[in-house]
Amino acid sequence: MTTTLFTDVRVFDGDGLTEPATVLVRDGVIAAVTPGGSPADLPDGAVPEDAEKVAGEGGTLLPGLIDAHLHVNGRKDLDALVQHGVTTGFDMASWPAELTAAMRAEQHTAGMISAGLPFIGPAGPHSHFGMPDGAVVTDPADVPAGVARRVGEGSDWIKVVTEDPGQGGPEPEVVAAVVQAAHAAGRRVVAHASHLGAFTMSLDAGVDVLTHVPTEAAVDADVAARMVEGARIAIPTLSVSKTLTSMRPAPGVSYDNARASVAAMHEAGVPVLAGTDSVDQPGVPFSIPLGSTLHQELVLLVDAGMTPVEALRAATSLPAEHFGLADRGAVREGLRADLLLVGGDPTSDITATQDVRGVWVGGERLR
Ligand SMILES: [Zn+2]
């Protein structure tokens, strides 16, 4: 396997920016990171003659980006991600289980982990997406078997799609039962909650992660404080809020509410992860490009009040930490060599992530 030596390159290590460094990648793993150092500081023989050498040339090396909310429907989606430096995706719902398993096993492309089949209510908008039997659940007594099935199919966490009360989503006691059964099985629960009533109901039911933000009203400081108290996580997906509010304008619905929700949660100290809801799938009523949209999400997170460094953490170290991926999300010795080289310095100008110069997955250069 190729050994790669990055020289004189600034590193965003998952936390902050280092001075120019030498980074050695060997056997698919980050073998050495020496801020301020030169290749001469590496032990004799550490760099074989045929190592690929990559000069920093004013660029910045980052951990491969993680999109914490997307939908993978085929190898093409994983390949699209990697072309934009997104080396891991959190698939927030896909089916059938065979497809999800096949996508999880793909090599030489972006990696993914997945919720598999979500739980939905009997009559919400998601009930029209053509999901298989077992997606709809109305009786809390049926929940434990449904969770066991998903765990058996490999679900890395359990997803539940909630709606405002009376809008056809799962009843609060069903959501609470999902949380109880998932926690008993060692899985976190992620709730799709794109309306404020769904958001607070999901919080009350004890879900761990809330994805999407309302656009008809904003999450306020009180709700955000409750999230901090309960150690909840947010994956707001501003990209899809932006797309849907412009695609389907409606009275009282505004992107400003989504932006204000992120600002309130961020100010309160809720961990906010970068996710897009990217999807390119028959039957889903909108399409959001995979890969490029994560760079847009970073811009939107900065616009909502995060610093560029905070936005970069939201797409690297934070999702790795909160979804238990100890092998990635940082540029550190011993981690997987999932890396993105960009021009410029994205810690001062977030749009610099869009100038992709190279992408490595497990040490293999894929762009
Ligand atoms: Zn989604």
mmCIF file with all atom_site columns, C-alpha atoms and ligand atoms in Angstrom, residues 69-71 92-93 126 159 192 211-212 237 240 276-279 286, ligand 1:
data_model
loop_
_atom_site.group_PDB
_atom_site.id
_atom_site.type_symbol
_atom_site.label_atom_id
_atom_site.label_alt_id
_atom_site.label_comp_id
_atom_site.label_asym_id
_atom_site.label_entity_id
_atom_site.label_seq_id
_atom_site.pdbx_PDB_ins_code
_atom_site.Cartn_x
_atom_site.Cartn_y
_atom_site.Cartn_z
_atom_site.occupancy
_atom_site.B_iso_or_equiv
_atom_site.pdbx_formal_charge
_atom_site.auth_seq_id
_atom_site.auth_comp_id
_atom_site.auth_asym_id
_atom_site.auth_atom_id
_atom_site.pdbx_PDB_model_num
ATOM   1  C  CA . HIS A 1 69  ? -27.376 13.292 7.757  1.00 0.00 ? 69  HIS A CA 1
ATOM   2  C  CA . LEU A 1 70  ? -27.761 11.979 4.252  1.00 0.00 ? 70  LEU A CA 1
ATOM   3  C  CA . HIS A 1 71  ? -29.357 9.117  2.334  1.00 0.00 ? 71  HIS A CA 1
ATOM   4  C  CA . MET A 1 92  ? -30.422 8.484  8.144  1.00 0.00 ? 92  MET A CA 1
ATOM   5  C  CA . ALA A 1 93  ? -32.751 5.967  6.530  1.00 0.00 ? 93  ALA A CA 1
ATOM   6  C  CA . HIS A 1 126 ? -43.114 9.804  5.202  1.00 0.00 ? 126 HIS A CA 1
ATOM   7  C  CA . LYS A 1 159 ? -34.335 6.532  13.665 1.00 0.00 ? 159 LYS A CA 1
ATOM   8  C  CA . HIS A 1 192 ? -36.487 13.504 12.467 1.00 0.00 ? 192 HIS A CA 1
ATOM   9  C  CA . THR A 1 211 ? -32.305 16.176 13.280 1.00 0.00 ? 211 THR A CA 1
ATOM   10 C  CA . HIS A 1 212 ? -33.751 19.012 11.157 1.00 0.00 ? 212 HIS A CA 1
ATOM   11 C  CA . THR A 1 237 ? -29.605 20.195 8.202  1.00 0.00 ? 237 THR A CA 1
ATOM   12 C  CA . VAL A 1 240 ? -32.654 21.093 3.296  1.00 0.00 ? 240 VAL A CA 1
ATOM   13 C  CA . THR A 1 276 ? -27.358 18.005 4.809  1.00 0.00 ? 276 THR A CA 1
ATOM   14 C  CA . ASP A 1 277 ? -30.229 15.548 4.165  1.00 0.00 ? 277 ASP A CA 1
ATOM   15 C  CA . SER A 1 278 ? -28.632 15.020 0.756  1.00 0.00 ? 278 SER A CA 1
ATOM   16 C  CA . VAL A 1 279 ? -30.608 12.515 -1.251 1.00 0.00 ? 279 VAL A CA 1
ATOM   17 C  CA . PHE A 1 286 ? -36.670 16.633 -3.832 1.00 0.00 ? 286 PHE A CA 1
HETATM 18 ZN ZN . ZN  B 2 .   ? -33.244 12.733 5.894  1.00 0.00 ? 1   ZN  B ZN 1
#
